[in-house]
Amino acid sequence: MKMKKYTAVTMTEAMSKVRADLGDDAVILNSKVVYTKGFLGLFKKKTIEVVAGMDKYETPLQPVQPLQKEMISSVKKEEVVSSELKKELSDIKMLVQSMQRPVETKKYTEDIESFLQYLRNHEINEELITRIGDELFEHVNEIDSNKQSLSYRQIATQVLKEALIDVPFGGLSYQKKYINVLGPTGVGKTTTIAKMAAHAVLQKKKKIGFITTDTYRIAAIEQLKTYAGLLQAPVEIVYNSEDFTKAMETYKDFDLVFIDTAGRNYKEVKFVEDVKKLIQFEDNVESYLVLSSTSKEKDMETIIEQFSSFPIEQFIFTKADETNSIGSMINLMIKYNKGLAYYTDGQEVPEDINEASVDSLLKLLFKEYEDERSS
């Protein structure tokens, strides 16, 4: 039997290597999880080690002529032997597989499982949950008595911070003049713009204006005009690219201009293309995609992918107070390598908006967990 060892990050990847090398008839003889030391003994790197084998039978090459008579005279005999050999090999393979099935290398404690279930309830994806579970398992089973004991939340926080390390957090940079806010209908986009604009006026003392391209809904225009009136800011209504150019000229002496795009069903490509034709995405424009945290993660993925050709700076998540699915926000940020500018948690303007940080996001994720522990 031909045997070979394979290493990979996941079992799926290891199996792919086995199939590519040995074929579908390969037998898994052994598998185990191997850890390499990480920083201060924490956050060890996990690899899967698999030993696979394959029955190998080769017939030496012989000249054709000497074999012809032998093949003719013994064909029936070979058919019988071949049939018996295949059956025997099949029986052996089944026996080996039954004896050498991979065994579970670890079993989480009830406390760890309970904590991981909390993360599942908040829709953290299984890959992250596995990483967190492995770290918790290693920490709980650490023999070194001098090692500082960390809480489950602290360990999970470190894993999630590591996963989010490359995505930007924080609100408006105030380095670009035009703030373009995109998003589907029903996510609270206009109210979010009003909150951002109010902070720019009241805290940063900026001279601001508004542009709206949402000419499909009269109510949306009136809502924006109401907010603009409270902030003593003008509103320009734009129907086409020429109007947009004129509005930019009108606001040439302003500090910031907030652009409220039409709320449409952006699962349809034609509506996304309409936005591209209308708005000038140039160096002086900062774009944000607004999503409702109450939406299904798959639906949000569809919207994000429709806007993949846009220069989106960061996400803004609304209605964080109406959902427990904070994990979906984290999953999407990691998957699309996009940061978080703000999250909103109510309808009050300008109060219910929060400039995001990794700490505030994880505090939001673990709020219910901490409430349960303190009660």
mmCIF file of C-alpha atoms in Angstrom:
data_model
loop_
_atom_site.group_PDB
_atom_site.id
_atom_site.type_symbol
_atom_site.label_atom_id
_atom_site.label_comp_id
_atom_site.label_asym_id
_atom_site.label_seq_id
_atom_site.Cartn_x
_atom_site.Cartn_y
_atom_site.Cartn_z
ATOM 1 C CA MET A 1 0.000 0.000 0.000
ATOM 2 C CA LYS A 2 1.247 3.464 -0.895
ATOM 3 C CA MET A 3 1.034 5.864 2.082
ATOM 4 C CA LYS A 4 1.636 9.602 2.327
ATOM 5 C CA LYS A 5 1.250 12.374 4.912
ATOM 6 C CA TYR A 6 -0.553 15.656 4.133
ATOM 7 C CA THR A 7 -0.901 18.895 6.121
ATOM 8 C CA ALA A 8 -3.434 21.678 5.596
ATOM 9 C CA VAL A 9 -5.278 24.430 7.447
ATOM 10 C CA THR A 10 -8.657 22.653 7.208
ATOM 11 C CA MET A 11 -9.826 19.069 6.770
ATOM 12 C CA THR A 12 -11.532 20.080 3.501
ATOM 13 C CA GLU A 13 -8.238 21.340 2.110
ATOM 14 C CA ALA A 14 -6.446 18.199 3.285
ATOM 15 C CA MET A 15 -9.018 15.959 1.599
ATOM 16 C CA SER A 16 -8.629 17.924 -1.622
ATOM 17 C CA LYS A 17 -4.880 17.271 -1.552
ATOM 18 C CA VAL A 18 -5.455 13.570 -0.931
ATOM 19 C CA ARG A 19 -7.915 13.235 -3.817
ATOM 20 C CA ALA A 20 -5.671 15.199 -6.189
ATOM 21 C CA ASP A 21 -2.673 13.008 -5.342
ATOM 22 C CA LEU A 22 -4.120 9.551 -4.698
ATOM 23 C CA GLY A 23 -7.574 9.683 -6.279
ATOM 24 C CA ASP A 24 -11.046 8.912 -4.972
ATOM 25 C CA ASP A 25 -10.085 5.380 -3.884
ATOM 26 C CA ALA A 26 -7.671 6.645 -1.225
ATOM 27 C CA VAL A 27 -8.177 5.544 2.384
ATOM 28 C CA ILE A 28 -7.698 7.883 5.357
ATOM 29 C CA LEU A 29 -5.516 5.950 7.809
ATOM 30 C CA ASN A 30 -5.146 8.631 10.459
ATOM 31 C CA SER A 31 -5.855 12.308 11.108
ATOM 32 C CA LYS A 32 -5.096 14.702 13.920
ATOM 33 C CA VAL A 33 -4.996 18.392 14.806
ATOM 34 C CA VAL A 34 -1.513 19.816 15.337
ATOM 35 C CA TYR A 35 -0.874 23.131 17.094
ATOM 36 C CA THR A 36 2.182 25.364 16.891
ATOM 37 C CA LYS A 37 2.955 27.756 19.684
ATOM 38 C CA GLY A 38 1.610 31.278 19.416
ATOM 39 C CA PHE A 39 2.278 34.506 21.311
ATOM 40 C CA LEU A 40 2.676 33.828 25.074
ATOM 41 C CA GLY A 41 1.159 30.425 24.550
ATOM 42 C CA LEU A 42 -2.086 31.911 23.242
ATOM 43 C CA PHE A 43 -3.516 31.962 19.715
ATOM 44 C CA LYS A 44 -1.722 28.870 18.523
ATOM 45 C CA LYS A 45 -1.850 28.060 14.845
ATOM 46 C CA LYS A 46 -3.893 24.969 14.000
ATOM 47 C CA THR A 47 -3.087 22.577 11.153
ATOM 48 C CA ILE A 48 -4.667 19.291 10.131
ATOM 49 C CA GLU A 49 -2.323 16.335 9.601
ATOM 50 C CA VAL A 50 -3.701 13.447 7.539
ATOM 51 C CA VAL A 51 -2.098 10.115 6.635
ATOM 52 C CA ALA A 52 -3.698 8.518 3.570
ATOM 53 C CA GLY A 53 -3.034 5.328 1.664
ATOM 54 C CA MET A 54 -3.922 3.700 -1.632
ATOM 55 C CA ASP A 55 -3.762 0.091 -2.781
ATOM 56 C CA LYS A 56 -1.216 -0.038 -5.595
ATOM 57 C CA TYR A 57 -1.009 -2.953 -8.027
ATOM 58 C CA GLU A 58 1.145 -2.720 -11.084
ATOM 59 C CA THR A 59 1.742 -5.271 -13.847
ATOM 60 C CA PRO A 60 5.223 -5.260 -15.436
ATOM 61 C CA LEU A 61 5.161 -4.317 -19.093
ATOM 62 C CA GLN A 62 5.702 -7.305 -21.411
ATOM 63 C CA PRO A 63 5.928 -7.640 -25.192
ATOM 64 C CA VAL A 64 2.505 -7.993 -26.794
ATOM 65 C CA GLN A 65 3.214 -11.132 -28.832
ATOM 66 C CA PRO A 66 4.245 -13.439 -25.920
ATOM 67 C CA LEU A 67 1.177 -12.347 -24.015
ATOM 68 C CA GLN A 68 -1.430 -13.022 -26.652
ATOM 69 C CA LYS A 69 -1.659 -16.819 -26.242
ATOM 70 C CA GLU A 70 -1.543 -16.564 -22.471
ATOM 71 C CA MET A 71 -4.303 -13.941 -22.444
ATOM 72 C CA ILE A 72 -6.547 -16.005 -24.728
ATOM 73 C CA SER A 73 -6.086 -19.204 -22.763
ATOM 74 C CA SER A 74 -6.492 -17.673 -19.332
ATOM 75 C CA VAL A 75 -9.090 -14.957 -19.846
ATOM 76 C CA LYS A 76 -11.792 -16.810 -17.932
ATOM 77 C CA LYS A 77 -9.396 -17.594 -15.118
ATOM 78 C CA GLU A 78 -8.348 -13.926 -14.913
ATOM 79 C CA GLU A 79 -11.973 -12.818 -14.766
ATOM 80 C CA VAL A 80 -12.550 -15.056 -11.766
ATOM 81 C CA VAL A 81 -9.331 -13.957 -10.034
ATOM 82 C CA SER A 82 -10.034 -10.301 -10.794
ATOM 83 C CA SER A 83 -13.512 -10.563 -9.340
ATOM 84 C CA GLU A 84 -12.266 -12.303 -6.194
ATOM 85 C CA LEU A 85 -9.366 -9.827 -5.839
ATOM 86 C CA LYS A 86 -11.665 -6.812 -6.117
ATOM 87 C CA LYS A 87 -13.995 -8.264 -3.507
ATOM 88 C CA GLU A 88 -11.087 -8.994 -1.167
ATOM 89 C CA LEU A 89 -9.664 -5.485 -1.613
ATOM 90 C CA SER A 90 -13.077 -3.993 -1.000
ATOM 91 C CA ASP A 91 -13.467 -5.981 2.221
ATOM 92 C CA ILE A 92 -9.992 -4.956 3.405
ATOM 93 C CA LYS A 93 -10.665 -1.297 2.601
ATOM 94 C CA MET A 94 -13.940 -1.336 4.528
ATOM 95 C CA LEU A 95 -12.203 -2.943 7.495
ATOM 96 C CA VAL A 96 -9.376 -0.385 7.499
ATOM 97 C CA GLN A 97 -11.824 2.506 7.186
ATOM 98 C CA SER A 98 -13.924 1.236 10.075
ATOM 99 C CA MET A 99 -10.840 0.842 12.270
ATOM 100 C CA GLN A 100 -9.070 4.050 11.270
ATOM 101 C CA ARG A 101 -11.863 6.631 11.135
ATOM 102 C CA PRO A 102 -10.686 9.999 12.470
ATOM 103 C CA VAL A 103 -11.534 10.340 16.131
ATOM 104 C CA GLU A 104 -12.627 13.586 17.737
ATOM 105 C CA THR A 105 -9.471 15.237 19.058
ATOM 106 C CA LYS A 106 -11.170 17.432 21.605
ATOM 107 C CA LYS A 107 -14.434 17.843 23.409
ATOM 108 C CA TYR A 108 -15.430 21.263 24.637
ATOM 109 C CA THR A 109 -16.649 21.614 28.179
ATOM 110 C CA GLU A 110 -20.266 22.486 28.831
ATOM 111 C CA ASP A 111 -19.264 26.068 29.737
ATOM 112 C CA ILE A 112 -17.368 26.515 26.475
ATOM 113 C CA GLU A 113 -20.244 25.070 24.441
ATOM 114 C CA SER A 114 -22.646 27.439 26.182
ATOM 115 C CA PHE A 115 -20.432 30.419 25.336
ATOM 116 C CA LEU A 116 -20.057 29.318 21.710
ATOM 117 C CA GLN A 117 -23.823 28.921 21.458
ATOM 118 C CA TYR A 118 -24.160 32.552 22.539
ATOM 119 C CA LEU A 119 -21.963 33.517 19.573
ATOM 120 C CA ARG A 120 -24.068 31.347 17.252
ATOM 121 C CA ASN A 121 -27.219 33.044 18.516
ATOM 122 C CA HIS A 122 -25.649 36.348 17.472
ATOM 123 C CA GLU A 123 -24.815 34.796 14.072
ATOM 124 C CA ILE A 124 -21.028 34.797 14.267
ATOM 125 C CA ASN A 125 -19.969 32.448 11.462
ATOM 126 C CA GLU A 126 -18.761 28.930 12.216
ATOM 127 C CA GLU A 127 -15.182 29.534 11.099
ATOM 128 C CA LEU A 128 -14.746 32.252 13.718
ATOM 129 C CA ILE A 129 -16.579 30.195 16.331
ATOM 130 C CA THR A 130 -14.193 27.274 15.699
ATOM 131 C CA ARG A 131 -11.184 29.560 16.110
ATOM 132 C CA ILE A 132 -12.593 30.934 19.351
ATOM 133 C CA GLY A 133 -13.491 27.438 20.603
ATOM 134 C CA ASP A 134 -9.956 26.186 19.926
ATOM 135 C CA GLU A 135 -8.445 29.087 21.859
ATOM 136 C CA LEU A 136 -10.807 28.514 24.782
ATOM 137 C CA PHE A 137 -10.046 24.780 24.771
ATOM 138 C CA GLU A 138 -6.293 25.399 24.796
ATOM 139 C CA HIS A 139 -6.594 28.003 27.558
ATOM 140 C CA VAL A 140 -8.749 25.821 29.800
ATOM 141 C CA ASN A 141 -6.355 22.887 29.397
ATOM 142 C CA GLU A 142 -3.182 24.939 29.881
ATOM 143 C CA ILE A 143 -0.956 23.302 32.499
ATOM 144 C CA ASP A 144 1.291 26.303 33.220
ATOM 145 C CA SER A 145 0.112 27.538 36.618
ATOM 146 C CA ASN A 146 1.864 30.882 36.127
ATOM 147 C CA LYS A 147 -0.292 31.731 33.147
ATOM 148 C CA GLN A 148 -2.820 34.469 33.811
ATOM 149 C CA SER A 149 -6.394 33.223 33.739
ATOM 150 C CA LEU A 150 -8.500 35.005 31.099
ATOM 151 C CA SER A 151 -12.267 35.074 30.801
ATOM 152 C CA TYR A 152 -14.042 33.520 27.817
ATOM 153 C CA ARG A 153 -15.031 36.982 26.657
ATOM 154 C CA GLN A 154 -11.427 38.244 26.831
ATOM 155 C CA ILE A 155 -10.175 35.352 24.727
ATOM 156 C CA ALA A 156 -13.009 35.713 22.199
ATOM 157 C CA THR A 157 -12.356 39.457 22.040
ATOM 158 C CA GLN A 158 -8.694 38.867 21.204
ATOM 159 C CA VAL A 159 -9.585 36.427 18.407
ATOM 160 C CA LEU A 160 -12.146 38.838 16.919
ATOM 161 C CA LYS A 161 -9.787 41.808 17.186
ATOM 162 C CA GLU A 162 -7.155 39.821 15.325
ATOM 163 C CA ALA A 163 -9.714 39.009 12.617
ATOM 164 C CA LEU A 164 -10.699 42.692 12.332
ATOM 165 C CA ILE A 165 -7.201 44.130 12.539
ATOM 166 C CA ASP A 166 -7.015 45.203 8.888
ATOM 167 C CA VAL A 167 -10.377 46.993 8.596
ATOM 168 C CA PRO A 168 -10.754 50.726 9.384
ATOM 169 C CA PHE A 169 -13.043 52.070 12.101
ATOM 170 C CA GLY A 170 -14.285 55.596 12.751
ATOM 171 C CA GLY A 171 -16.538 58.206 11.166
ATOM 172 C CA LEU A 172 -16.068 60.984 8.641
ATOM 173 C CA SER A 173 -12.476 61.881 7.886
ATOM 174 C CA TYR A 174 -13.412 65.511 7.097
ATOM 175 C CA GLN A 175 -10.734 65.294 4.426
ATOM 176 C CA LYS A 176 -13.170 65.077 1.505
ATOM 177 C CA LYS A 177 -15.957 67.470 0.639
ATOM 178 C CA TYR A 178 -18.682 65.219 -0.785
ATOM 179 C CA ILE A 179 -20.164 62.549 1.458
ATOM 180 C CA ASN A 180 -21.990 60.064 -0.751
ATOM 181 C CA VAL A 181 -24.383 57.811 1.156
ATOM 182 C CA LEU A 182 -25.649 54.710 -0.659
ATOM 183 C CA GLY A 183 -28.090 52.029 0.383
ATOM 184 C CA PRO A 184 -31.320 50.193 -0.411
ATOM 185 C CA THR A 185 -34.782 51.404 0.503
ATOM 186 C CA GLY A 186 -35.943 51.025 4.075
ATOM 187 C CA VAL A 187 -32.571 51.072 5.853
ATOM 188 C CA GLY A 188 -32.990 54.564 7.366
ATOM 189 C CA LYS A 189 -30.524 56.236 5.045
ATOM 190 C CA THR A 190 -31.978 59.782 5.108
ATOM 191 C CA THR A 191 -32.220 59.807 8.911
ATOM 192 C CA THR A 192 -28.621 58.566 9.129
ATOM 193 C CA ILE A 193 -27.459 61.374 6.843
ATOM 194 C CA ALA A 194 -29.238 63.901 9.067
ATOM 195 C CA LYS A 195 -27.439 62.508 12.138
ATOM 196 C CA MET A 196 -24.049 62.690 10.414
ATOM 197 C CA ALA A 197 -24.750 66.210 9.167
ATOM 198 C CA ALA A 198 -25.913 67.389 12.624
ATOM 199 C CA HIS A 199 -22.635 66.250 14.168
ATOM 200 C CA ALA A 200 -20.687 68.038 11.432
ATOM 201 C CA VAL A 201 -22.568 71.295 12.136
ATOM 202 C CA LEU A 202 -22.874 71.150 15.926
ATOM 203 C CA GLN A 203 -19.532 69.606 16.855
ATOM 204 C CA LYS A 204 -17.226 70.468 13.944
ATOM 205 C CA LYS A 205 -18.854 73.817 13.021
ATOM 206 C CA LYS A 206 -18.854 72.922 9.322
ATOM 207 C CA LYS A 207 -20.807 74.754 6.638
ATOM 208 C CA ILE A 208 -22.860 72.039 4.982
ATOM 209 C CA GLY A 209 -25.330 71.469 2.170
ATOM 210 C CA PHE A 210 -27.418 68.575 0.879
ATOM 211 C CA ILE A 211 -27.939 66.989 -2.513
ATOM 212 C CA THR A 212 -30.738 64.491 -3.018
ATOM 213 C CA THR A 213 -31.150 62.234 -6.023
ATOM 214 C CA ASP A 214 -34.179 60.487 -4.507
ATOM 215 C CA THR A 215 -36.712 62.014 -6.898
ATOM 216 C CA TYR A 216 -38.849 58.880 -6.793
ATOM 217 C CA ARG A 217 -40.316 59.596 -3.351
ATOM 218 C CA ILE A 218 -41.733 62.985 -2.468
ATOM 219 C CA ALA A 219 -41.802 62.032 1.204
ATOM 220 C CA ALA A 220 -38.037 61.420 1.167
ATOM 221 C CA ILE A 221 -37.374 64.900 -0.248
ATOM 222 C CA GLU A 222 -39.651 66.513 2.326
ATOM 223 C CA GLN A 223 -37.992 64.580 5.131
ATOM 224 C CA LEU A 224 -34.543 65.766 4.050
ATOM 225 C CA LYS A 225 -35.809 69.362 3.703
ATOM 226 C CA THR A 226 -37.124 69.204 7.260
ATOM 227 C CA TYR A 227 -33.745 68.125 8.633
ATOM 228 C CA ALA A 228 -31.964 70.688 6.439
ATOM 229 C CA GLY A 229 -34.235 73.450 7.749
ATOM 230 C CA LEU A 230 -33.343 72.590 11.338
ATOM 231 C CA LEU A 231 -29.651 72.778 10.450
ATOM 232 C CA GLN A 232 -30.150 75.920 8.322
ATOM 233 C CA ALA A 233 -28.633 74.132 5.318
ATOM 234 C CA PRO A 234 -29.736 74.270 1.655
ATOM 235 C CA VAL A 235 -30.951 71.294 -0.388
ATOM 236 C CA GLU A 236 -30.357 70.771 -4.120
ATOM 237 C CA ILE A 237 -32.595 68.281 -5.962
ATOM 238 C CA VAL A 238 -30.759 66.457 -8.755
ATOM 239 C CA TYR A 239 -32.488 64.676 -11.650
ATOM 240 C CA ASN A 240 -29.528 64.071 -13.986
ATOM 241 C CA SER A 241 -25.758 64.422 -14.259
ATOM 242 C CA GLU A 242 -26.036 68.018 -15.505
ATOM 243 C CA ASP A 243 -27.996 68.933 -12.369
ATOM 244 C CA PHE A 244 -25.333 67.265 -10.280
ATOM 245 C CA THR A 245 -22.592 69.364 -11.901
ATOM 246 C CA LYS A 246 -24.599 72.549 -11.262
ATOM 247 C CA ALA A 247 -25.128 71.571 -7.614
ATOM 248 C CA MET A 248 -21.390 71.090 -7.158
ATOM 249 C CA GLU A 249 -20.837 74.603 -8.495
ATOM 250 C CA THR A 250 -23.478 75.967 -6.097
ATOM 251 C CA TYR A 251 -21.654 74.393 -3.176
ATOM 252 C CA LYS A 252 -18.123 75.375 -4.201
ATOM 253 C CA ASP A 253 -17.605 77.398 -0.999
ATOM 254 C CA PHE A 254 -19.090 74.830 1.397
ATOM 255 C CA ASP A 255 -17.119 72.549 3.718
ATOM 256 C CA LEU A 256 -19.224 69.407 3.358
ATOM 257 C CA VAL A 257 -21.997 68.278 1.035
ATOM 258 C CA PHE A 258 -24.088 65.224 1.937
ATOM 259 C CA ILE A 259 -25.508 63.284 -1.015
ATOM 260 C CA ASP A 260 -28.694 61.307 -0.359
ATOM 261 C CA THR A 261 -29.048 58.769 -3.169
ATOM 262 C CA ALA A 262 -32.352 57.189 -4.136
ATOM 263 C CA GLY A 263 -33.480 54.272 -2.013
ATOM 264 C CA ARG A 264 -34.134 51.500 -4.528
ATOM 265 C CA ASN A 265 -34.071 47.725 -4.747
ATOM 266 C CA TYR A 266 -30.367 47.468 -5.458
ATOM 267 C CA LYS A 267 -30.583 43.722 -5.994
ATOM 268 C CA GLU A 268 -31.430 44.845 -9.542
ATOM 269 C CA VAL A 269 -28.349 45.873 -11.511
ATOM 270 C CA LYS A 270 -30.136 48.608 -13.510
ATOM 271 C CA PHE A 271 -30.689 50.721 -10.383
ATOM 272 C CA VAL A 272 -27.009 50.450 -9.479
ATOM 273 C CA GLU A 273 -26.074 51.572 -12.989
ATOM 274 C CA ASP A 274 -28.417 54.584 -12.636
ATOM 275 C CA VAL A 275 -26.406 55.745 -9.611
ATOM 276 C CA LYS A 276 -23.140 55.437 -11.556
ATOM 277 C CA LYS A 277 -24.510 57.615 -14.349
ATOM 278 C CA LEU A 278 -25.772 60.299 -11.976
ATOM 279 C CA ILE A 279 -23.011 60.824 -9.410
ATOM 280 C CA GLN A 280 -19.424 61.792 -10.141
ATOM 281 C CA PHE A 281 -17.179 59.494 -8.136
ATOM 282 C CA GLU A 282 -13.980 61.490 -8.034
ATOM 283 C CA ASP A 283 -11.117 62.038 -5.601
ATOM 284 C CA ASN A 284 -13.090 64.507 -3.468
ATOM 285 C CA VAL A 285 -15.943 62.046 -2.769
ATOM 286 C CA GLU A 286 -16.173 59.757 0.272
ATOM 287 C CA SER A 287 -18.728 56.933 -0.140
ATOM 288 C CA TYR A 288 -20.501 54.876 2.517
ATOM 289 C CA LEU A 289 -22.869 51.931 2.144
ATOM 290 C CA VAL A 290 -25.762 51.871 4.620
ATOM 291 C CA LEU A 291 -27.217 48.493 5.571
ATOM 292 C CA SER A 292 -29.850 47.506 8.107
ATOM 293 C CA SER A 293 -28.537 45.083 10.720
ATOM 294 C CA THR A 294 -32.031 43.555 10.846
ATOM 295 C CA SER A 295 -31.636 42.271 7.266
ATOM 296 C CA LYS A 296 -30.636 38.704 6.453
ATOM 297 C CA GLU A 297 -26.902 38.314 5.973
ATOM 298 C CA LYS A 298 -27.362 36.759 2.517
ATOM 299 C CA ASP A 299 -29.473 39.730 1.407
ATOM 300 C CA MET A 300 -26.825 42.157 2.638
ATOM 301 C CA GLU A 301 -24.160 40.188 0.769
ATOM 302 C CA THR A 302 -26.161 40.592 -2.435
ATOM 303 C CA ILE A 303 -26.342 44.372 -1.961
ATOM 304 C CA ILE A 304 -22.622 44.627 -1.165
ATOM 305 C CA GLU A 305 -21.686 42.645 -4.248
ATOM 306 C CA GLN A 306 -23.900 44.830 -6.432
ATOM 307 C CA PHE A 307 -21.914 47.837 -5.208
ATOM 308 C CA SER A 308 -18.534 46.085 -5.505
ATOM 309 C CA SER A 309 -17.460 48.380 -8.360
ATOM 310 C CA PHE A 310 -18.054 51.511 -6.236
ATOM 311 C CA PRO A 311 -15.282 53.059 -4.125
ATOM 312 C CA ILE A 312 -17.028 52.251 -0.816
ATOM 313 C CA GLU A 313 -15.004 53.552 2.131
ATOM 314 C CA GLN A 314 -16.874 51.853 4.984
ATOM 315 C CA PHE A 315 -20.185 50.382 6.068
ATOM 316 C CA ILE A 316 -22.818 52.083 8.208
ATOM 317 C CA PHE A 317 -25.170 49.696 10.009
ATOM 318 C CA THR A 318 -28.564 50.955 11.171
ATOM 319 C CA LYS A 319 -31.126 49.562 13.646
ATOM 320 C CA ALA A 320 -28.532 47.903 15.866
ATOM 321 C CA ASP A 321 -31.005 48.255 18.734
ATOM 322 C CA GLU A 322 -33.558 46.108 16.905
ATOM 323 C CA THR A 323 -31.499 42.946 16.436
ATOM 324 C CA ASN A 324 -29.293 40.399 18.169
ATOM 325 C CA SER A 325 -27.518 39.596 14.911
ATOM 326 C CA ILE A 326 -24.434 41.689 15.628
ATOM 327 C CA GLY A 327 -22.344 38.807 14.341
ATOM 328 C CA SER A 328 -23.562 39.423 10.789
ATOM 329 C CA MET A 329 -21.970 42.876 10.887
ATOM 330 C CA ILE A 330 -18.648 41.361 11.897
ATOM 331 C CA ASN A 331 -18.890 38.565 9.318
ATOM 332 C CA LEU A 332 -19.492 41.028 6.473
ATOM 333 C CA MET A 333 -16.681 43.351 7.524
ATOM 334 C CA ILE A 334 -14.210 40.470 7.514
ATOM 335 C CA LYS A 335 -15.517 38.882 4.312
ATOM 336 C CA TYR A 336 -15.418 42.105 2.278
ATOM 337 C CA ASN A 337 -12.516 43.761 4.119
ATOM 338 C CA LYS A 338 -14.608 46.874 4.791
ATOM 339 C CA GLY A 339 -14.536 48.880 7.985
ATOM 340 C CA LEU A 340 -17.323 50.424 10.019
ATOM 341 C CA ALA A 341 -17.908 54.180 10.224
ATOM 342 C CA TYR A 342 -21.073 54.304 12.355
ATOM 343 C CA TYR A 343 -23.877 52.199 13.743
ATOM 344 C CA THR A 344 -27.236 53.653 14.746
ATOM 345 C CA ASP A 345 -29.457 52.511 17.603
ATOM 346 C CA GLY A 346 -32.619 54.592 17.434
ATOM 347 C CA GLN A 347 -34.585 57.255 15.535
ATOM 348 C CA GLU A 348 -33.592 60.332 17.548
ATOM 349 C CA VAL A 349 -31.612 62.942 15.596
ATOM 350 C CA PRO A 350 -28.761 63.535 16.210
ATOM 351 C CA GLU A 351 -28.395 61.405 19.346
ATOM 352 C CA ASP A 352 -28.813 57.827 18.147
ATOM 353 C CA ILE A 353 -25.657 57.402 16.124
ATOM 354 C CA ASN A 354 -22.333 56.014 17.311
ATOM 355 C CA GLU A 355 -18.933 56.488 15.753
ATOM 356 C CA ALA A 356 -17.621 52.957 15.528
ATOM 357 C CA SER A 357 -14.521 51.459 17.083
ATOM 358 C CA VAL A 358 -13.530 47.813 17.437
ATOM 359 C CA ASP A 359 -14.100 48.054 21.197
ATOM 360 C CA SER A 360 -17.570 49.587 20.872
ATOM 361 C CA LEU A 361 -18.569 46.964 18.300
ATOM 362 C CA LEU A 362 -17.458 44.057 20.497
ATOM 363 C CA LYS A 363 -19.097 45.669 23.518
ATOM 364 C CA LEU A 364 -22.322 45.656 21.510
ATOM 365 C CA LEU A 365 -21.797 41.967 20.663
ATOM 366 C CA PHE A 366 -21.255 40.953 24.293
ATOM 367 C CA LYS A 367 -23.779 43.299 25.919
ATOM 368 C CA GLU A 368 -26.409 40.595 26.420
ATOM 369 C CA TYR A 369 -23.751 38.162 27.701
ATOM 370 C CA GLU A 370 -22.553 40.654 30.319
ATOM 371 C CA ASP A 371 -26.141 41.512 31.285
ATOM 372 C CA GLU A 372 -26.859 37.818 31.920
ATOM 373 C CA ARG A 373 -23.756 37.411 34.065
ATOM 374 C CA SER A 374 -24.495 40.488 36.174
ATOM 375 C CA SER A 375 -28.163 39.604 36.791
#
